mmCIF file of C-alpha atoms in Angstrom:
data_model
loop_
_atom_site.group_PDB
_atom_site.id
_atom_site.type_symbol
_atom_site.label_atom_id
_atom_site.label_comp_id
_atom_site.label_asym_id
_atom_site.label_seq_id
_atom_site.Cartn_x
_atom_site.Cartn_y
_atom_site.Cartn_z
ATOM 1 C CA UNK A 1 14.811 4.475 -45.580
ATOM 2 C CA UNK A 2 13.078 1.201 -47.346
ATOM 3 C CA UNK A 3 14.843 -1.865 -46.465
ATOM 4 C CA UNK A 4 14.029 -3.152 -50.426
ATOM 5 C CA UNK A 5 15.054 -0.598 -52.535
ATOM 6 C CA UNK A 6 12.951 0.016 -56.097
ATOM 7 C CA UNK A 7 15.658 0.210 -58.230
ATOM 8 C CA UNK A 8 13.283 1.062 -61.003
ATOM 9 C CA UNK A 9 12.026 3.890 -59.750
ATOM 10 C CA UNK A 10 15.829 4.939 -58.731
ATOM 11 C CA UNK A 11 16.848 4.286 -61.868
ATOM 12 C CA UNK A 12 14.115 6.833 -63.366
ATOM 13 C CA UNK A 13 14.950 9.571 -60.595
ATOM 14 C CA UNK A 14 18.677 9.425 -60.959
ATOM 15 C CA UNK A 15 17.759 10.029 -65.105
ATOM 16 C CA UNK A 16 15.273 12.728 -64.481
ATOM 17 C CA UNK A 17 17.749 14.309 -62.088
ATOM 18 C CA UNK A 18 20.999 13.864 -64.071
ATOM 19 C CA UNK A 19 19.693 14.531 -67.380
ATOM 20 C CA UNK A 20 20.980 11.039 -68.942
ATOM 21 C CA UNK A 21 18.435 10.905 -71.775
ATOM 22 C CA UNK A 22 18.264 8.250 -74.453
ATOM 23 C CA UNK A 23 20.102 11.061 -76.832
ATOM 24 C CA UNK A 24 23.442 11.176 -74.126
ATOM 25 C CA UNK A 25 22.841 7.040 -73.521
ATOM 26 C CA UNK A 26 23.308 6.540 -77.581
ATOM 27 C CA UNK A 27 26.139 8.972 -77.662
ATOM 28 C CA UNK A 28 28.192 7.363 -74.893
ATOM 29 C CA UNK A 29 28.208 4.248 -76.621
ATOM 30 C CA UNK A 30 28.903 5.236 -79.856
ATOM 31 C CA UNK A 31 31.971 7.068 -78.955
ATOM 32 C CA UNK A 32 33.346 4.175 -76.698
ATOM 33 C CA UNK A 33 35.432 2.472 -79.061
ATOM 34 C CA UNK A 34 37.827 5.612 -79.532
ATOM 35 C CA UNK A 35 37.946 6.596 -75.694
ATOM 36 C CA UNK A 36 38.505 3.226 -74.775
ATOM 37 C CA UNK A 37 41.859 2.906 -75.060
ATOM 38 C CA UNK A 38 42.415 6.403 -73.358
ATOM 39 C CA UNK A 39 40.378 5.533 -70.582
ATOM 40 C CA UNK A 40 43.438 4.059 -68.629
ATOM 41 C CA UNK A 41 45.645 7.100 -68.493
ATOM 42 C CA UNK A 42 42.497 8.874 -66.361
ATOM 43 C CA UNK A 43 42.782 5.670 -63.590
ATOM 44 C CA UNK A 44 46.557 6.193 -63.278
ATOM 45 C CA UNK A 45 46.172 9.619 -63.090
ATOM 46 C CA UNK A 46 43.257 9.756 -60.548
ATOM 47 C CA UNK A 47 45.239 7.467 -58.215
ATOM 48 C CA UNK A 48 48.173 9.241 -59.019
ATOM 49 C CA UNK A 49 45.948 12.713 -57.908
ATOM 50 C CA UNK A 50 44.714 10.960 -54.800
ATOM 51 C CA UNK A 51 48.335 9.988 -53.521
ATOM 52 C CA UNK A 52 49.092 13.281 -53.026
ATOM 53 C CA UNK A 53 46.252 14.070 -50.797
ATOM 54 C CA UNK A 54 47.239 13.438 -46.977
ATOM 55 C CA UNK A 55 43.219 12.452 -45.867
ATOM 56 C CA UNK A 56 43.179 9.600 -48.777
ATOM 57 C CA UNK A 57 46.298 7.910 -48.109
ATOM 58 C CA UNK A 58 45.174 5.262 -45.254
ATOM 59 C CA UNK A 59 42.542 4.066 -47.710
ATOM 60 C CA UNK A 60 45.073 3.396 -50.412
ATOM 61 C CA UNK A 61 48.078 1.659 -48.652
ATOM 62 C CA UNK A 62 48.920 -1.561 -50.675
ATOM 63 C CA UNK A 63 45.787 -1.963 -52.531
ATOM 64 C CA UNK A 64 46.147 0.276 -55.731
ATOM 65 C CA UNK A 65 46.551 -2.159 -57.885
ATOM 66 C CA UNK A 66 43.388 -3.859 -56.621
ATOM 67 C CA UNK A 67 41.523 -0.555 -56.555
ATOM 68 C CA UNK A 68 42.655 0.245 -59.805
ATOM 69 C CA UNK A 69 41.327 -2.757 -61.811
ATOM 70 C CA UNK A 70 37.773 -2.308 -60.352
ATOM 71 C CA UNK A 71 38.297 1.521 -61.132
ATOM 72 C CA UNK A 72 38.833 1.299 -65.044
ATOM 73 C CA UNK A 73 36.216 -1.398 -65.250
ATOM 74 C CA UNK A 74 33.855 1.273 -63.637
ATOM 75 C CA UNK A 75 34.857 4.016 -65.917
ATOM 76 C CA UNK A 76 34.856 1.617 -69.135
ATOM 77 C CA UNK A 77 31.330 0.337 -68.214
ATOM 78 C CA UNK A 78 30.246 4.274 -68.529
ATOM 79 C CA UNK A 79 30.862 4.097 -72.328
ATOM 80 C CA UNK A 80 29.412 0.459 -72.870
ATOM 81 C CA UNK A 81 25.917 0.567 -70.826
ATOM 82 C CA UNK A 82 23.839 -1.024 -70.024
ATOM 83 C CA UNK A 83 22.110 2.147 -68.327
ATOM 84 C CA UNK A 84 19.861 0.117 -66.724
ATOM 85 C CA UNK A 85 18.261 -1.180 -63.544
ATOM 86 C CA UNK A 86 21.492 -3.172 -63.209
ATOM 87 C CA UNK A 87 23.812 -0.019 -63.589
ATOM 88 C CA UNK A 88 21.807 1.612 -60.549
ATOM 89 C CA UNK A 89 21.933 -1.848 -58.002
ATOM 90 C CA UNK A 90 25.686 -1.300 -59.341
ATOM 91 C CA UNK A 91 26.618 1.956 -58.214
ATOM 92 C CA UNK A 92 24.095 1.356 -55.305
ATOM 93 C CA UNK A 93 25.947 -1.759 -53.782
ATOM 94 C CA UNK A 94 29.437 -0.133 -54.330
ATOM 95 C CA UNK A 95 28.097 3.291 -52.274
ATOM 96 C CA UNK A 96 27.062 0.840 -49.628
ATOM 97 C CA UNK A 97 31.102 -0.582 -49.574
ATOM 98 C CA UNK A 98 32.381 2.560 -49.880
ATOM 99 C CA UNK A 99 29.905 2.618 -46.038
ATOM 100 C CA UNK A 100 31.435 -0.333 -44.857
ATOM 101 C CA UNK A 101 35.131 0.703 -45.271
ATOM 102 C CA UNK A 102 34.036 4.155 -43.244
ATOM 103 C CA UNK A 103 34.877 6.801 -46.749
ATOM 104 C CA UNK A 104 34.053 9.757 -45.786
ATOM 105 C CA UNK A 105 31.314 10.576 -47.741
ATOM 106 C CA UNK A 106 33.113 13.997 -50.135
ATOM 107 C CA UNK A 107 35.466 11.330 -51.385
ATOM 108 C CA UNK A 108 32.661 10.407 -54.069
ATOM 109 C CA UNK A 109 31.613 14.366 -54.964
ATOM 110 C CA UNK A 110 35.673 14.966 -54.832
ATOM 111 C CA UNK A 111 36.938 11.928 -56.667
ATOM 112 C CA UNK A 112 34.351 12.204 -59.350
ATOM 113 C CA UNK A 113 35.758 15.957 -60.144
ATOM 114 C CA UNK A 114 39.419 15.082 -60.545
ATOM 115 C CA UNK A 115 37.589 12.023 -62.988
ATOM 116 C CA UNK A 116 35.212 14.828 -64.736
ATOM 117 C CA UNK A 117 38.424 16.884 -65.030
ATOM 118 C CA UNK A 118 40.442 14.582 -66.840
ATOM 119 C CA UNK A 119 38.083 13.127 -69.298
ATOM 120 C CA UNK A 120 36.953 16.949 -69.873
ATOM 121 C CA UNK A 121 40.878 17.412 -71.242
ATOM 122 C CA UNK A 122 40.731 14.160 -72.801
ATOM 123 C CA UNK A 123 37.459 14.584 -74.867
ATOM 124 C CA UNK A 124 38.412 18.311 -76.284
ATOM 125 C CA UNK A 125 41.329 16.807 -77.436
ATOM 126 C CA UNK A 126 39.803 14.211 -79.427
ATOM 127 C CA UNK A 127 37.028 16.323 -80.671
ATOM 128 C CA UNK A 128 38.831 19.161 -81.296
ATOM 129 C CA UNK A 129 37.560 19.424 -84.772
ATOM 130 C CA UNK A 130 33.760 18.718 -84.107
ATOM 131 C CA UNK A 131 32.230 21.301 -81.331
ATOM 132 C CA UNK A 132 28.354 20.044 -81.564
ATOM 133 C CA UNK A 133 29.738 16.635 -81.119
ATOM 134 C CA UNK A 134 32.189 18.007 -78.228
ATOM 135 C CA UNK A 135 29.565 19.604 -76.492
ATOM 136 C CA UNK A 136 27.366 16.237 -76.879
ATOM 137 C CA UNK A 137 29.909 14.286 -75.409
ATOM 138 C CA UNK A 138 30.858 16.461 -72.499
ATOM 139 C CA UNK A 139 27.216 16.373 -72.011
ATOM 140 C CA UNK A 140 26.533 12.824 -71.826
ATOM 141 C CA UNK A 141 30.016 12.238 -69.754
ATOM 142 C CA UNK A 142 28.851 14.556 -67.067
ATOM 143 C CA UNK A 143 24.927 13.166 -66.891
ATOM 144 C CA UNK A 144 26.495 9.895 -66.472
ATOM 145 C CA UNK A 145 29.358 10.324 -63.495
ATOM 146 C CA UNK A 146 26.422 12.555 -61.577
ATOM 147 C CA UNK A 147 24.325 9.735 -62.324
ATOM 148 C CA UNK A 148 26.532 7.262 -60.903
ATOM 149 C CA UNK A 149 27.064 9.607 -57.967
ATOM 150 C CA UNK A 150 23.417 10.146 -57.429
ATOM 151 C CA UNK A 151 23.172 6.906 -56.775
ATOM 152 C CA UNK A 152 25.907 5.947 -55.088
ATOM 153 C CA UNK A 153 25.076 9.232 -52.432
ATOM 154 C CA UNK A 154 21.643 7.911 -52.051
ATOM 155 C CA UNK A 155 23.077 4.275 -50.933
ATOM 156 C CA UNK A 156 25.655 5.784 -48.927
ATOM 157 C CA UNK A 157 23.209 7.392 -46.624
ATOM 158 C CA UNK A 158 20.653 5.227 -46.024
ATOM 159 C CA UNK A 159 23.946 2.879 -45.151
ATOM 160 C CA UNK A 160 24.908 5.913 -42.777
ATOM 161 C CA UNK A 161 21.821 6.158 -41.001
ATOM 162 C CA UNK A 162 20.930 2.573 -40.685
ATOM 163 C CA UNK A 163 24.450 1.776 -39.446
ATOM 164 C CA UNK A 164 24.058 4.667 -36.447
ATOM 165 C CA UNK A 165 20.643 2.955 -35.357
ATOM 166 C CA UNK A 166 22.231 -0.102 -34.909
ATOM 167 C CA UNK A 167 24.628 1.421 -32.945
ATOM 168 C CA UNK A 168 22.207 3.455 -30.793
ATOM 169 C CA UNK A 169 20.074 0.462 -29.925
ATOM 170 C CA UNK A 170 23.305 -1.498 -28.951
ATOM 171 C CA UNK A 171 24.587 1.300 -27.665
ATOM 172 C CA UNK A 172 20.292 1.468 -26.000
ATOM 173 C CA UNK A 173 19.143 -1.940 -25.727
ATOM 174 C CA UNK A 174 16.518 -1.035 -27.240
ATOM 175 C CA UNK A 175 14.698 -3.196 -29.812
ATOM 176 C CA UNK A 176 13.772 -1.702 -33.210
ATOM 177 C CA UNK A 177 10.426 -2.356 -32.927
ATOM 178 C CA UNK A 178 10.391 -0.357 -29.660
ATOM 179 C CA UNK A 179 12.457 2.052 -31.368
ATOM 180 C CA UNK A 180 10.259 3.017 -34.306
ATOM 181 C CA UNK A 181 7.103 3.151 -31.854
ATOM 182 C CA UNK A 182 8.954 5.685 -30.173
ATOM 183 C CA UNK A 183 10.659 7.526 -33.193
ATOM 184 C CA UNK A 184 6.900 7.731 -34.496
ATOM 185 C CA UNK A 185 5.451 9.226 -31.926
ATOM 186 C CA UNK A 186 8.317 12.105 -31.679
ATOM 187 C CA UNK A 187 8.442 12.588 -35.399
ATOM 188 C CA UNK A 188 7.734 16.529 -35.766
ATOM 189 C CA UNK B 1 31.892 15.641 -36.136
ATOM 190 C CA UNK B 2 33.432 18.094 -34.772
ATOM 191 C CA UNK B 3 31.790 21.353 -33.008
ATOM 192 C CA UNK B 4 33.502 23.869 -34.239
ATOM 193 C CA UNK B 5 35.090 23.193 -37.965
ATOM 194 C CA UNK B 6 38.083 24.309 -39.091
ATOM 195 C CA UNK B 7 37.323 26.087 -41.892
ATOM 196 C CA UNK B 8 41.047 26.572 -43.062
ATOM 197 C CA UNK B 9 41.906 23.138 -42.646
ATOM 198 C CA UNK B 10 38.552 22.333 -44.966
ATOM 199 C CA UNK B 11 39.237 24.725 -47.549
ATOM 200 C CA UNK B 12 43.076 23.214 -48.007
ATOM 201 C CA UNK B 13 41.754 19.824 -48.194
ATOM 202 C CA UNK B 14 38.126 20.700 -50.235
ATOM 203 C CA UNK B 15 40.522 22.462 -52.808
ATOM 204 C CA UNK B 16 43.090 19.771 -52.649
ATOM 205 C CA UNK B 17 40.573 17.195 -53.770
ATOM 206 C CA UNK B 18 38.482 19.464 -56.462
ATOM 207 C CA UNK B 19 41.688 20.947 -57.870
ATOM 208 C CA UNK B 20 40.688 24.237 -57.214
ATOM 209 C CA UNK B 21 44.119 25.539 -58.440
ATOM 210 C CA UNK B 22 45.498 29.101 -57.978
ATOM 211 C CA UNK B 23 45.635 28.561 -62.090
ATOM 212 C CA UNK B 24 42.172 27.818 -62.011
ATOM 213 C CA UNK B 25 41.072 30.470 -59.481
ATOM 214 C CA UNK B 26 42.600 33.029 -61.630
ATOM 215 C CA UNK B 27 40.870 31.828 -64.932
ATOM 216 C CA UNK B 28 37.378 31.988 -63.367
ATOM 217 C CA UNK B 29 38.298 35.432 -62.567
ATOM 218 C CA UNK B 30 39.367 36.299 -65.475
ATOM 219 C CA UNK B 31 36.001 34.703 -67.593
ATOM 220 C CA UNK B 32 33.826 36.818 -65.120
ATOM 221 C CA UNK B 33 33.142 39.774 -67.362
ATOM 222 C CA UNK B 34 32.265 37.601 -70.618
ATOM 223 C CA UNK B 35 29.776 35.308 -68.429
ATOM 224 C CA UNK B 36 28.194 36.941 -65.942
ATOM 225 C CA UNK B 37 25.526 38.225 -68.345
ATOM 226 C CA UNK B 38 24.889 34.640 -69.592
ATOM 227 C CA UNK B 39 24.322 33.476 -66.032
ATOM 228 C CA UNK B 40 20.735 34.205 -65.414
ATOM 229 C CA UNK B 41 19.781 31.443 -68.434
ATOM 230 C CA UNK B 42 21.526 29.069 -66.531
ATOM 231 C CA UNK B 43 19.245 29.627 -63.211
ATOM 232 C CA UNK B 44 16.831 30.042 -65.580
ATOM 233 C CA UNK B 45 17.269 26.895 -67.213
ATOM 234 C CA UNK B 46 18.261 25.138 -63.960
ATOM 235 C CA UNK B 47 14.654 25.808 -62.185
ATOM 236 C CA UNK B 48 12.807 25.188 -65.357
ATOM 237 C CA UNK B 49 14.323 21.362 -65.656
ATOM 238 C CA UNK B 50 13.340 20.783 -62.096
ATOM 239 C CA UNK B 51 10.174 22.074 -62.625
ATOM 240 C CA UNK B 52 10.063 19.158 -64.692
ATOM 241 C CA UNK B 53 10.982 16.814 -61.372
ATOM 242 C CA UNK B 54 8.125 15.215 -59.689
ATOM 243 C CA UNK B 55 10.378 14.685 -56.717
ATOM 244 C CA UNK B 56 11.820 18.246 -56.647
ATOM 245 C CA UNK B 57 7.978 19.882 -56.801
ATOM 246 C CA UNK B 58 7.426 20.186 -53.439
ATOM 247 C CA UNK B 59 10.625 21.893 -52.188
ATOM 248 C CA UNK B 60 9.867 24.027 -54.780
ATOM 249 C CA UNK B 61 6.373 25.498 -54.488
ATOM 250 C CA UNK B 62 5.624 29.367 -54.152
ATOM 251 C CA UNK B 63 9.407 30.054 -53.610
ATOM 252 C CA UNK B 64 11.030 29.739 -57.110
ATOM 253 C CA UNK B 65 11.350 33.546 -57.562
ATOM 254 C CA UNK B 66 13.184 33.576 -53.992
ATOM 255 C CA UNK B 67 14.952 30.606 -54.828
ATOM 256 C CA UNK B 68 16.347 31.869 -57.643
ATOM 257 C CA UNK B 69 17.486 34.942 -56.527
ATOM 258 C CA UNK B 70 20.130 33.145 -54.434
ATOM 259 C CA UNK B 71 21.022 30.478 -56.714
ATOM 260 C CA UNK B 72 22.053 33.031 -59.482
ATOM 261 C CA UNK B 73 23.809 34.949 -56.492
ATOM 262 C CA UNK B 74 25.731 31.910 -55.782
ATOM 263 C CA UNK B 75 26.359 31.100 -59.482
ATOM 264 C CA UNK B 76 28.308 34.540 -59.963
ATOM 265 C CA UNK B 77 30.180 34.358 -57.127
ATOM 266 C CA UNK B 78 31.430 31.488 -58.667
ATOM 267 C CA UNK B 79 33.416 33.406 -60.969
ATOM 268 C CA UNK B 80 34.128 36.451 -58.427
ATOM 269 C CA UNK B 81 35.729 34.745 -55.409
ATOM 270 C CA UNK B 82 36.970 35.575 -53.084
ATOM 271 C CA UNK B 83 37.775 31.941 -53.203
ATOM 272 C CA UNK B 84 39.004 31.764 -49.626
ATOM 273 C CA UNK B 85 37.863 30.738 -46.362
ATOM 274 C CA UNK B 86 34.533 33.070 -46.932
ATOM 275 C CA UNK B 87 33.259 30.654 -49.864
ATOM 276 C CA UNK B 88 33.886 27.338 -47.296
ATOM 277 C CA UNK B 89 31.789 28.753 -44.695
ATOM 278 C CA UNK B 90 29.084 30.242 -47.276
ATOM 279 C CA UNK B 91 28.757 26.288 -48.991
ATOM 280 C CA UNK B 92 29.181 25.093 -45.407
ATOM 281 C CA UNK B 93 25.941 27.056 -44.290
ATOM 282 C CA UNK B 94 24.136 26.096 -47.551
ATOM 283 C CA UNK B 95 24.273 22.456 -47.011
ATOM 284 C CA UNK B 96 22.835 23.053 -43.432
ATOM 285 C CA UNK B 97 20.218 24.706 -44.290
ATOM 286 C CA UNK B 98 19.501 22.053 -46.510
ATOM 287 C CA UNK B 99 19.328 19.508 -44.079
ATOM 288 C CA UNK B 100 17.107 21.831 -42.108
ATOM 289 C CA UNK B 101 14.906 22.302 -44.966
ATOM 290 C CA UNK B 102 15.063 18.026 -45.054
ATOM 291 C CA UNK B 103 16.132 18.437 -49.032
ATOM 292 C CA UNK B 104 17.658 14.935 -49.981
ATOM 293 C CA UNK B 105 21.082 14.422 -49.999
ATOM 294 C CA UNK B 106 21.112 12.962 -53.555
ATOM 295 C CA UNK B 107 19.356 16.494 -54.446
ATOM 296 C CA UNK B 108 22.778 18.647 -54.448
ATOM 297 C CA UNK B 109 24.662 16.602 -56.555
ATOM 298 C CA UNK B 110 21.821 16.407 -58.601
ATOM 299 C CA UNK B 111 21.747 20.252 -59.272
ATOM 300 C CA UNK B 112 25.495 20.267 -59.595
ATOM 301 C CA UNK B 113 25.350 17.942 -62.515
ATOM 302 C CA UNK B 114 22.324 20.142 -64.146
ATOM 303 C CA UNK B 115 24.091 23.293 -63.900
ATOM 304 C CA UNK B 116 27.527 21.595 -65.068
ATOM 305 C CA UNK B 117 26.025 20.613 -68.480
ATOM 306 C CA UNK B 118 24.445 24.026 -68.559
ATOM 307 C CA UNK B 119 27.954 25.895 -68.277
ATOM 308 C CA UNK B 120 29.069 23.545 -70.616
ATOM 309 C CA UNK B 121 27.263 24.275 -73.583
ATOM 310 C CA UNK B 122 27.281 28.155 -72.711
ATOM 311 C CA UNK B 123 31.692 27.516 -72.157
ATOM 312 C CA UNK B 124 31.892 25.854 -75.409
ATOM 313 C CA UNK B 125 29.712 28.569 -77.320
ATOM 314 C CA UNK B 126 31.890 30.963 -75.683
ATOM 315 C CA UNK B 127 35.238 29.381 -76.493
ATOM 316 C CA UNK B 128 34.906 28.392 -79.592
ATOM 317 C CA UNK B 129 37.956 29.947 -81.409
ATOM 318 C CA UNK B 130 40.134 29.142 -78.820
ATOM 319 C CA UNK B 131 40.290 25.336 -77.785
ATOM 320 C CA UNK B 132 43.045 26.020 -75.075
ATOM 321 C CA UNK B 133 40.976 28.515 -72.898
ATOM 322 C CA UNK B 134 37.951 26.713 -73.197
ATOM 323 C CA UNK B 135 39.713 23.595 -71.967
ATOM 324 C CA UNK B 136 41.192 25.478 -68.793
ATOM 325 C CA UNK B 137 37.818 27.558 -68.505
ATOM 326 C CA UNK B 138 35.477 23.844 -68.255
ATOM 327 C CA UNK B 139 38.275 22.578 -65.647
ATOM 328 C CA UNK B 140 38.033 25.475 -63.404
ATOM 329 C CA UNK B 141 34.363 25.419 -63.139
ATOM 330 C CA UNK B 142 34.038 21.863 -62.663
ATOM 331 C CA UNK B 143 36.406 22.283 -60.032
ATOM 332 C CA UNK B 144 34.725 25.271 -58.268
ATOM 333 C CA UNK B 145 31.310 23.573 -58.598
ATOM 334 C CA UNK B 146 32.588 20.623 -56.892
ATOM 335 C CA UNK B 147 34.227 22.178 -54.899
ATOM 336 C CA UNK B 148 30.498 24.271 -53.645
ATOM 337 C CA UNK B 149 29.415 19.807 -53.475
ATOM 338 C CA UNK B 150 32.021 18.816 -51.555
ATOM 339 C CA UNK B 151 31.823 21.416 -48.945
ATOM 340 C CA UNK B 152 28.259 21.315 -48.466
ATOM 341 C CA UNK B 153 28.406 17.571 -48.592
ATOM 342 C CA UNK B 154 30.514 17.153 -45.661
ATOM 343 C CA UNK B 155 28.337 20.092 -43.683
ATOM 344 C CA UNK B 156 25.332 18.137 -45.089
ATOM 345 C CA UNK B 157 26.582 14.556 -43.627
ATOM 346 C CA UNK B 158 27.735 16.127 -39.903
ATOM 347 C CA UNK B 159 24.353 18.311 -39.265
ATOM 348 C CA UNK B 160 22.753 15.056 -40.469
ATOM 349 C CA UNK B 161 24.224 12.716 -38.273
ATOM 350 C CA UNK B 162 23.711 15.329 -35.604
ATOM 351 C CA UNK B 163 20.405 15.869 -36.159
ATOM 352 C CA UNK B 164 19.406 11.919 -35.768
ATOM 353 C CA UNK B 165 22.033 11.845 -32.794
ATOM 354 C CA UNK B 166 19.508 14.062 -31.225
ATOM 355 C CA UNK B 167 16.403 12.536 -31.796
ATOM 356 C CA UNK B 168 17.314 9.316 -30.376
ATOM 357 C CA UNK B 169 18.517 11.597 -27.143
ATOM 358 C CA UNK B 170 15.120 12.739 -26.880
ATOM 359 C CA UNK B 171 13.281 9.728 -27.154
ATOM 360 C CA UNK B 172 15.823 7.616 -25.210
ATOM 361 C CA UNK B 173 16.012 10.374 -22.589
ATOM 362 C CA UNK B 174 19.797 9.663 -22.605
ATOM 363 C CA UNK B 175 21.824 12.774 -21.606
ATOM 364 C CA UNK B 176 24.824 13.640 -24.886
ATOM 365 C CA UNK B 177 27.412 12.475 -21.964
ATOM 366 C CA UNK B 178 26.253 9.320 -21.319
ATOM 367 C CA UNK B 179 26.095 8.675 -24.791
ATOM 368 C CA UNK B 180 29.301 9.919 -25.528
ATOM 369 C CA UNK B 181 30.464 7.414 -22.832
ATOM 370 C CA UNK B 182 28.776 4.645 -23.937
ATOM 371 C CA UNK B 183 29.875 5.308 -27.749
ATOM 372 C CA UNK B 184 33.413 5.414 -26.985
ATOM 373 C CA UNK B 185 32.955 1.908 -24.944
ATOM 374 C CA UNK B 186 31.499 0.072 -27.492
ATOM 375 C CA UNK B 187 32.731 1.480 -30.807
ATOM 376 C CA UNK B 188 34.871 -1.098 -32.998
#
């Protein structure tokens, strides 16, 4: 757990990892300006999705609206870049809110399948008369929600874990410095 | 965290959440014969591209052939159920072993999002003539592979938090009661 995160090398990782090469970068943009306007129809459905769900409920009571704006401007920034250092501190900073507000942590993997779902429906539909450009797109769409997950899993539990410590050394009194002397010399 | 999980009440909810539809359930079912031959590439493929990891390297060393034995186990199953309470507690063990095996969390969805794209292209090969199936075929696997992510996750996150829980017994020499105590006294 680093208390400054290198976003750089994040950013590199979450790539390697989720297979968002230059190739799926140049196709997600150049296919934005026709998903664009479909991309609200997947927010109203996802929230639509989640109001059925007993556990998500409590987290949605009177702020929809509010959670919806910041939702399409999340999945319309997936289509217009920049995949960058700044895209990762993104993702990064809204896995350590989704922390703060206590989401349980298979919200993210679960919420980004109902999103994969519908823009899987929504892109064979549009390319239904182009399959090597289909695939490409389904392709780059799926390397770059996994990539925002990756991210947004990593921040989530350092966030976890450092939020526990500071509850055990309340909890304690212990100091951290104490603490990590002592964590040291128990590591296995 | 609970002790002992309710493994009925997690499969409602983990299905819930992935759509994991009876509709879906019954396509991957039915797809089993014309993929299961084509699976192998995929594990194939899957190890390969982490090969390629630097971070992946050393969970990986001397046990790829045993490795990948299990993974392509666990990729057929997706397509031959049961998908019942069985399949929660399988993907429930799998993400504690993973946390005993200290594989980062970030790693699983990681590997989902590899072997998505990988099904993908292999779906859309498949499915060509028939733009319907293939749609409902790519829906029910994203849904059982997140499905595998969100169960593990949520395994993954409680052995986690358990596992740190215990450390800081051991060094604080704190019996779990006293803790338990104190937790509930000062918790927000």
């Amino acid at each position: 757990m680093s208390e400054t995160q290198d976003f750089e090398a994040l950013t590199r990782y979450a790539k390697a990892f989720t297979g968002l090469t230059p190739e799926r970068e140049a196709c997600l943009l150049e296919v934005s300006e026709q998903l664009q306007p479909l991309l609200a129809t997947v927010t109203d459905k996802f929230y639509e999705q989640l109001g059925h769900i007993p556990e998500t409920a409590p987290f949605l009571e009177g702020r929809v609206d509010t959670l919806k704006k910041s939702h399409l401007a999340w999945i319309q920034s997936l289509f217009t870049g920049p995949f960058d250092i700044s895209c990762t501190e993104l993702m990064y900073k809204v896995g350590d809110i989704h922390v703060k507000v206590h989401l349980p942590v298979e919200f993210m993997a679960g919420a980004m399948s109902m999103i994969n779902n519908e823009l899987i429906l929504l892109v064979i539909e549009q390319f239904a008369d182009d399959q090597e450009k289909m695939a490409l797109v389904l392709t780059s769409i799926n390397s770059i929600t996994s990539f925002s997950l990756f991210v947004m899993q990593q921040s989530y539990q350092e966030s976890t874990v450092a939020e526990e410590l500071d509850k055990f050394l309340r909890i304690s009194g212990m100091s951290r410095v104490l603490f990590t002397n002592l964590a040291n010399a128990y590591s296995d």
